[in-house]
mmCIF file of C-alpha atoms in Angstrom:
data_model
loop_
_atom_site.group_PDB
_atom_site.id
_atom_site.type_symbol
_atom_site.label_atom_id
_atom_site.label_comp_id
_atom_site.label_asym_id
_atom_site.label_seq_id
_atom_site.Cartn_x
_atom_site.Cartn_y
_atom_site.Cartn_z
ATOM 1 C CA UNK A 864 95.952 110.322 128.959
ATOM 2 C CA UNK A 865 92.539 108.982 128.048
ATOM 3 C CA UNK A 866 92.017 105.169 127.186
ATOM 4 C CA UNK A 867 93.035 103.764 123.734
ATOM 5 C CA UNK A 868 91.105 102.305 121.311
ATOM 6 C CA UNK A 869 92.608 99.286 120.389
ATOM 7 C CA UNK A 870 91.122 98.650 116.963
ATOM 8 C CA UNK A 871 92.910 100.461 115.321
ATOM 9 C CA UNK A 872 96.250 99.629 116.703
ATOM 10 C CA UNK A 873 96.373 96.273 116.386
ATOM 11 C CA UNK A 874 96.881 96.108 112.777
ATOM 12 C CA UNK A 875 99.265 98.776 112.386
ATOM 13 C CA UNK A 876 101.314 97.107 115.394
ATOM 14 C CA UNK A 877 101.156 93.274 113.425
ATOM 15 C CA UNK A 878 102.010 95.235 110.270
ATOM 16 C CA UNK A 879 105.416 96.833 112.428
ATOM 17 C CA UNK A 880 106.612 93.632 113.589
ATOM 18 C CA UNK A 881 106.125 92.146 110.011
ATOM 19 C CA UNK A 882 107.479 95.219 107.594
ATOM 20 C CA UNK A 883 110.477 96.106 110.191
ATOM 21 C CA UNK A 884 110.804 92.713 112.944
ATOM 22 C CA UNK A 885 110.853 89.639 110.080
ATOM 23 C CA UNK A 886 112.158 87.160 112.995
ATOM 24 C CA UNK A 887 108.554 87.634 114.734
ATOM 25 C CA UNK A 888 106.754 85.898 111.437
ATOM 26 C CA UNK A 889 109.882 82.995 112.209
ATOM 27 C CA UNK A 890 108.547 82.358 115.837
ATOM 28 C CA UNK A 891 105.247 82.496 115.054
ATOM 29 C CA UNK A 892 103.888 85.401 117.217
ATOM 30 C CA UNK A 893 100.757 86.962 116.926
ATOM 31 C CA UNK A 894 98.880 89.354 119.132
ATOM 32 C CA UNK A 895 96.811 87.891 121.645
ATOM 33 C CA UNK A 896 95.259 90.984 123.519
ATOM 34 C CA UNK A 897 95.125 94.489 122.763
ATOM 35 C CA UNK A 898 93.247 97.007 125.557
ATOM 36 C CA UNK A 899 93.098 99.456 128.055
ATOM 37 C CA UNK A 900 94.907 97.857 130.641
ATOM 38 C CA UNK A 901 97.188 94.975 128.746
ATOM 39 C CA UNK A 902 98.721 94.220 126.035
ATOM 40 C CA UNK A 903 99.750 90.717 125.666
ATOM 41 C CA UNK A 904 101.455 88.786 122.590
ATOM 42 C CA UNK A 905 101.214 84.795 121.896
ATOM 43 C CA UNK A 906 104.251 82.464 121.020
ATOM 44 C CA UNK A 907 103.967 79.185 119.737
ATOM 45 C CA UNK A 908 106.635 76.427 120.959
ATOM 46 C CA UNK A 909 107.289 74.571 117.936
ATOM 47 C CA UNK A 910 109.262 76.566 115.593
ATOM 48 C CA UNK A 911 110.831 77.740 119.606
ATOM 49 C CA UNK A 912 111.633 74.837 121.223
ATOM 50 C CA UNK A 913 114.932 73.668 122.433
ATOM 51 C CA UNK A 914 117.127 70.474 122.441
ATOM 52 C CA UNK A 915 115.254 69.692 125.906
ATOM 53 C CA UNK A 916 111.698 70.327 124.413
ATOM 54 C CA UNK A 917 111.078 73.394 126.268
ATOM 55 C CA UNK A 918 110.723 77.007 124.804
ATOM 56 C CA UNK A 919 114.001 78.387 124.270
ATOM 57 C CA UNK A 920 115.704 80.818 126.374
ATOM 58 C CA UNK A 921 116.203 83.364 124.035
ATOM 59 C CA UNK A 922 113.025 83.268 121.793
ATOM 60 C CA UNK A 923 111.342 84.081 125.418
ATOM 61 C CA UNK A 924 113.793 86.691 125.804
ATOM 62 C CA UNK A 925 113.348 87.891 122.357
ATOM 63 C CA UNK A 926 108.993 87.670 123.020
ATOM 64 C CA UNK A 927 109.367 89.601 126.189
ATOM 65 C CA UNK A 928 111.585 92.609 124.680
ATOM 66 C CA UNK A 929 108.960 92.319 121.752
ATOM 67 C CA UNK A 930 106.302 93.036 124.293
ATOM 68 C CA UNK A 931 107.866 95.881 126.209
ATOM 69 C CA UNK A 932 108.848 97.729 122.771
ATOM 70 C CA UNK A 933 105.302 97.499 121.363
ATOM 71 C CA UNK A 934 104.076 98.810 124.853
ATOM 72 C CA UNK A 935 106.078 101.729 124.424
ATOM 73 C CA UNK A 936 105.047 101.974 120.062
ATOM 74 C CA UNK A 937 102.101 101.964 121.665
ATOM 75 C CA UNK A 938 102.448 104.759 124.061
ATOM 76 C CA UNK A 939 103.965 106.836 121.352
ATOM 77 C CA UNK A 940 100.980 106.362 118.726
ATOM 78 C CA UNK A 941 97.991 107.309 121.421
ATOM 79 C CA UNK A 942 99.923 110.372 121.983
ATOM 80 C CA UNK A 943 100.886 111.224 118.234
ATOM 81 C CA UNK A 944 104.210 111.289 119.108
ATOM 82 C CA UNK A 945 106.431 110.738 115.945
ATOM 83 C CA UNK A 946 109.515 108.567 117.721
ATOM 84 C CA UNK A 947 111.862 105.927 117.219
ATOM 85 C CA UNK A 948 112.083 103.101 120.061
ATOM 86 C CA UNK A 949 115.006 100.901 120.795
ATOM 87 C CA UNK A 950 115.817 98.829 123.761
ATOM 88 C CA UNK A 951 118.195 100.060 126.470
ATOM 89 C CA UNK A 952 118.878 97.383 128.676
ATOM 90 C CA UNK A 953 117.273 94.687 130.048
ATOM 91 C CA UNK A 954 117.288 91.753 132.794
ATOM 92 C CA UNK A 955 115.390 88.598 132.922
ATOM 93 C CA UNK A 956 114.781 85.622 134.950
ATOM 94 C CA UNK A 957 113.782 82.008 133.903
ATOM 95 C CA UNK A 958 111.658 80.655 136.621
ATOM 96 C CA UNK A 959 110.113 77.625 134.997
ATOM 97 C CA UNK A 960 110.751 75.558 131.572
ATOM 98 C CA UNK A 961 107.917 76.462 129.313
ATOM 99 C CA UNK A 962 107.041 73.343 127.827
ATOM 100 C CA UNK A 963 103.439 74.539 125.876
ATOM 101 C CA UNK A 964 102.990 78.244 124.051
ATOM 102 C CA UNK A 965 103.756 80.946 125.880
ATOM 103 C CA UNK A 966 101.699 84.707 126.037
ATOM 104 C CA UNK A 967 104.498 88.169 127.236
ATOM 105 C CA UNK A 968 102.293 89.790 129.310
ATOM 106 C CA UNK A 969 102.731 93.774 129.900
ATOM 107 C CA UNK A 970 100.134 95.905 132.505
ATOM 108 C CA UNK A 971 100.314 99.466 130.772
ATOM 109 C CA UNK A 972 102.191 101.803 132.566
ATOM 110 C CA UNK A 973 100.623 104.144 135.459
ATOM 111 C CA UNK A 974 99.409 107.504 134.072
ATOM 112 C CA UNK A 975 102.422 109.447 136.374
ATOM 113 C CA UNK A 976 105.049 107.140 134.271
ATOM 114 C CA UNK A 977 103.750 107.736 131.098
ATOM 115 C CA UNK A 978 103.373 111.721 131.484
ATOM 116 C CA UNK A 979 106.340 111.761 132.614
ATOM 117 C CA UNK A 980 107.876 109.906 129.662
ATOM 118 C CA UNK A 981 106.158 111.700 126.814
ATOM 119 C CA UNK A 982 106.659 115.201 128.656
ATOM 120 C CA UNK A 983 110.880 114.478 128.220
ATOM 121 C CA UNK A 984 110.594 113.348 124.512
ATOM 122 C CA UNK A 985 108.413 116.602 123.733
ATOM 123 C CA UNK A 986 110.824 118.542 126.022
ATOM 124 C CA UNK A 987 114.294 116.637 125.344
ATOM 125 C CA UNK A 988 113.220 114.828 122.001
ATOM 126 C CA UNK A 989 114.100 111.800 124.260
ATOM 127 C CA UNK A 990 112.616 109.448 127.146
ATOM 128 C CA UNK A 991 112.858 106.696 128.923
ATOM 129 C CA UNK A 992 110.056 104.329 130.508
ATOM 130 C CA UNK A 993 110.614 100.840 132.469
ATOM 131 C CA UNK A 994 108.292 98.153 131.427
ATOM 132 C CA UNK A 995 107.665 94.684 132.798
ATOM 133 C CA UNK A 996 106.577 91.801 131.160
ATOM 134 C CA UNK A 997 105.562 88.843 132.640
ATOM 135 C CA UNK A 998 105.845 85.537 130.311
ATOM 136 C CA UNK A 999 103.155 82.385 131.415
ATOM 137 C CA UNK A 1000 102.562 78.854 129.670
ATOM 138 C CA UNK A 1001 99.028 77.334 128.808
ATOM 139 C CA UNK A 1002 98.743 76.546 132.359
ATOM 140 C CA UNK A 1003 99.244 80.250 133.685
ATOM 141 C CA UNK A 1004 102.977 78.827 135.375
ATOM 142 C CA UNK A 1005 105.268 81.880 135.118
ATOM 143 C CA UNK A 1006 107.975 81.175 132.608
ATOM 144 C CA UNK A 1007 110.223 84.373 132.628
ATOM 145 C CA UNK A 1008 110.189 87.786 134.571
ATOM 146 C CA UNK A 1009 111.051 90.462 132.121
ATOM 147 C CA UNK A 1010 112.347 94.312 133.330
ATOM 148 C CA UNK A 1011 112.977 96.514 130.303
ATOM 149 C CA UNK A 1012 114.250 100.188 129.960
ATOM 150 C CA UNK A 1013 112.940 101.462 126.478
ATOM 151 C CA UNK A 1014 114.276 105.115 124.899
ATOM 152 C CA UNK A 1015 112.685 106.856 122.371
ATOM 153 C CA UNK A 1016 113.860 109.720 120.164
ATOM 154 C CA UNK A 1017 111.724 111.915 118.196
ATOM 155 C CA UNK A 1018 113.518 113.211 114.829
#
Protein backbone atom coordinates (compact mmCIF):
# COMPACT_ATOMS: atom_id res chain seq x y z
CA UNK A 1 0.00 0.00 0.00
CA UNK A 2 1.75 3.24 -0.83
CA UNK A 3 1.77 6.25 1.73
CA UNK A 4 -1.33 8.51 2.15
CA UNK A 5 -1.68 11.87 1.59
CA UNK A 6 -3.14 13.31 4.42
CA UNK A 7 -4.58 16.53 3.05
CA UNK A 8 -7.14 15.43 1.85
CA UNK A 9 -8.33 13.21 4.57
CA UNK A 10 -8.38 15.26 7.24
CA UNK A 11 -11.35 17.19 6.36
CA UNK A 12 -13.46 14.53 5.18
CA UNK A 13 -12.52 12.56 8.54
CA UNK A 14 -13.55 16.02 10.89
CA UNK A 15 -16.59 16.26 8.60
CA UNK A 16 -17.45 12.14 9.65
CA UNK A 17 -17.16 12.63 13.22
CA UNK A 18 -19.33 15.86 12.95
CA UNK A 19 -22.25 14.74 10.25
CA UNK A 20 -22.45 11.00 11.84
CA UNK A 21 -20.40 11.16 15.70
CA UNK A 22 -22.28 14.59 17.23
CA UNK A 23 -20.84 13.57 20.86
CA UNK A 24 -17.17 14.32 19.40
CA UNK A 25 -18.22 18.28 18.82
CA UNK A 26 -19.55 17.73 22.91
CA UNK A 27 -15.94 16.72 24.06
CA UNK A 28 -14.29 18.98 22.13
CA UNK A 29 -12.01 16.80 19.89
CA UNK A 30 -10.23 17.84 17.05
CA UNK A 31 -7.53 16.23 14.99
CA UNK A 32 -4.17 16.77 16.08
CA UNK A 33 -1.99 14.76 13.50
CA UNK A 34 -2.73 13.26 10.32
CA UNK A 35 0.39 11.22 8.37
CA UNK A 36 2.12 8.43 7.18
CA UNK A 37 2.91 6.81 10.22
CA UNK A 38 0.21 8.29 12.97
CA UNK A 39 -2.75 9.45 13.36
CA UNK A 40 -3.45 11.11 16.56
CA UNK A 41 -6.70 13.06 17.86
CA UNK A 42 -6.73 15.92 20.75
CA UNK A 43 -9.25 16.06 23.76
CA UNK A 44 -9.74 18.86 25.85
CA UNK A 45 -10.44 18.23 29.76
CA UNK A 46 -12.94 20.70 30.53
CA UNK A 47 -16.15 19.81 29.02
CA UNK A 48 -14.37 15.89 30.19
CA UNK A 49 -13.51 16.16 33.49
CA UNK A 50 -14.77 14.25 36.40
CA UNK A 51 -16.00 14.85 40.03
CA UNK A 52 -12.13 14.33 40.99
CA UNK A 53 -10.86 16.86 38.29
CA UNK A 54 -9.33 14.35 36.15
CA UNK A 55 -10.44 13.32 32.54
CA UNK A 56 -13.16 10.98 32.77
CA UNK A 57 -12.97 7.37 32.32
CA UNK A 58 -15.21 6.99 29.68
CA UNK A 59 -14.69 10.16 27.49
CA UNK A 60 -10.96 8.52 27.30
CA UNK A 61 -12.55 5.39 26.46
CA UNK A 62 -14.86 6.98 24.08
CA UNK A 63 -11.41 9.19 22.45
CA UNK A 64 -9.50 6.00 22.16
CA UNK A 65 -12.34 3.89 20.23
CA UNK A 66 -12.68 7.26 18.22
CA UNK A 67 -9.07 6.86 17.27
CA UNK A 68 -8.95 3.21 16.36
CA UNK A 69 -12.28 3.60 14.12
CA UNK A 70 -10.89 6.57 12.16
CA UNK A 71 -7.61 4.46 11.73
CA UNK A 72 -9.51 1.89 10.15
CA UNK A 73 -12.02 4.89 7.95
CA UNK A 74 -8.85 5.63 7.14
CA UNK A 75 -7.55 2.41 5.86
CA UNK A 76 -10.72 1.94 3.94
CA UNK A 77 -10.58 5.45 2.02
CA UNK A 78 -6.66 5.01 0.78
CA UNK A 79 -7.80 1.82 -0.60
CA UNK A 80 -11.26 2.98 -2.15
CA UNK A 81 -12.87 0.55 -0.34
CA UNK A 82 -16.65 1.46 0.05
CA UNK A 83 -17.27 -0.07 3.88
CA UNK A 84 -19.02 0.42 6.95
CA UNK A 85 -16.87 0.25 10.33
CA UNK A 86 -18.14 -0.56 13.74
CA UNK A 87 -16.36 -1.57 16.84
CA UNK A 88 -16.09 -5.22 17.89
CA UNK A 89 -14.73 -5.35 21.15
CA UNK A 90 -12.43 -3.69 23.07
CA UNK A 91 -10.20 -3.62 26.41
CA UNK A 92 -8.58 -0.79 28.13
CA UNK A 93 -6.45 0.08 30.97
CA UNK A 94 -6.25 3.35 33.07
CA UNK A 95 -2.72 3.74 34.12
CA UNK A 96 -2.62 7.32 35.29
CA UNK A 97 -5.40 10.17 36.08
CA UNK A 98 -5.20 12.58 33.24
CA UNK A 99 -5.45 15.75 34.84
CA UNK A 100 -4.53 18.24 31.51
CA UNK A 101 -5.85 17.43 27.65
CA UNK A 102 -5.24 14.36 26.45
CA UNK A 103 -4.03 13.26 22.49
CA UNK A 104 -5.32 8.97 21.40
CA UNK A 105 -2.43 8.06 19.77
CA UNK A 106 -2.61 5.17 16.95
CA UNK A 107 0.89 3.88 14.90
CA UNK A 108 -0.78 2.74 11.49
CA UNK A 109 -0.92 -0.73 11.10
CA UNK A 110 2.07 -2.90 9.46
CA UNK A 111 1.62 -3.33 5.68
CA UNK A 112 1.11 -7.52 6.32
CA UNK A 113 -2.03 -6.44 8.69
CA UNK A 114 -3.52 -4.18 6.50
CA UNK A 115 -3.29 -6.50 3.22
CA UNK A 116 -4.48 -8.87 4.97
CA UNK A 117 -7.53 -6.93 6.17
CA UNK A 118 -8.59 -5.32 2.92
CA UNK A 119 -7.86 -8.71 0.95
CA UNK A 120 -10.98 -10.43 3.36
CA UNK A 121 -13.41 -7.44 2.86
CA UNK A 122 -12.76 -7.62 -1.08
CA UNK A 123 -12.87 -11.45 -0.73
CA UNK A 124 -15.57 -11.92 2.21
CA UNK A 125 -17.14 -8.31 2.01
CA UNK A 126 -15.85 -8.38 5.67
CA UNK A 127 -12.55 -7.88 7.89
CA UNK A 128 -11.20 -7.47 10.85
CA UNK A 129 -7.96 -5.44 12.01
CA UNK A 130 -6.63 -4.89 15.79
CA UNK A 131 -5.61 -1.41 16.52
CA UNK A 132 -3.91 0.14 19.52
CA UNK A 133 -4.14 3.39 20.79
CA UNK A 134 -2.14 4.80 23.23
CA UNK A 135 -3.78 7.92 25.24
CA UNK A 136 -0.90 10.62 26.92
CA UNK A 137 -1.50 14.02 28.91
CA UNK A 138 0.39 17.41 28.19
CA UNK A 139 3.24 15.94 29.93
CA UNK A 140 3.58 12.74 27.61
CA UNK A 141 2.40 10.45 31.10
CA UNK A 142 0.42 7.54 29.61
CA UNK A 143 -3.20 7.88 30.58
CA UNK A 144 -4.96 4.75 29.04
CA UNK A 145 -3.78 1.66 26.93
CA UNK A 146 -6.37 1.06 24.30
CA UNK A 147 -6.66 -2.61 22.20
CA UNK A 148 -9.47 -2.46 19.66
CA UNK A 149 -10.88 -5.10 17.15
CA UNK A 150 -12.63 -3.05 14.29
CA UNK A 151 -14.98 -4.99 11.40
CA UNK A 152 -15.89 -3.61 8.37
CA UNK A 153 -18.52 -4.64 5.82
CA UNK A 154 -18.68 -3.54 2.36
CA UNK A 155 -22.46 -3.33 0.98
Amino acid sequence: MKSPTPEPYEARLTEVWAEQMPLTRAMGVTLAVLDEVQLEIRMPMGPNRNHKGTVFGGSVSALATLAGWSAVWLLLVEAGVAAHTVIQDSRIRYTNPGQTDVVARVIRPGPIEVERFLTMVARRGRGRIGIAVTVRDAAGQVVAEFEGRYVAASG
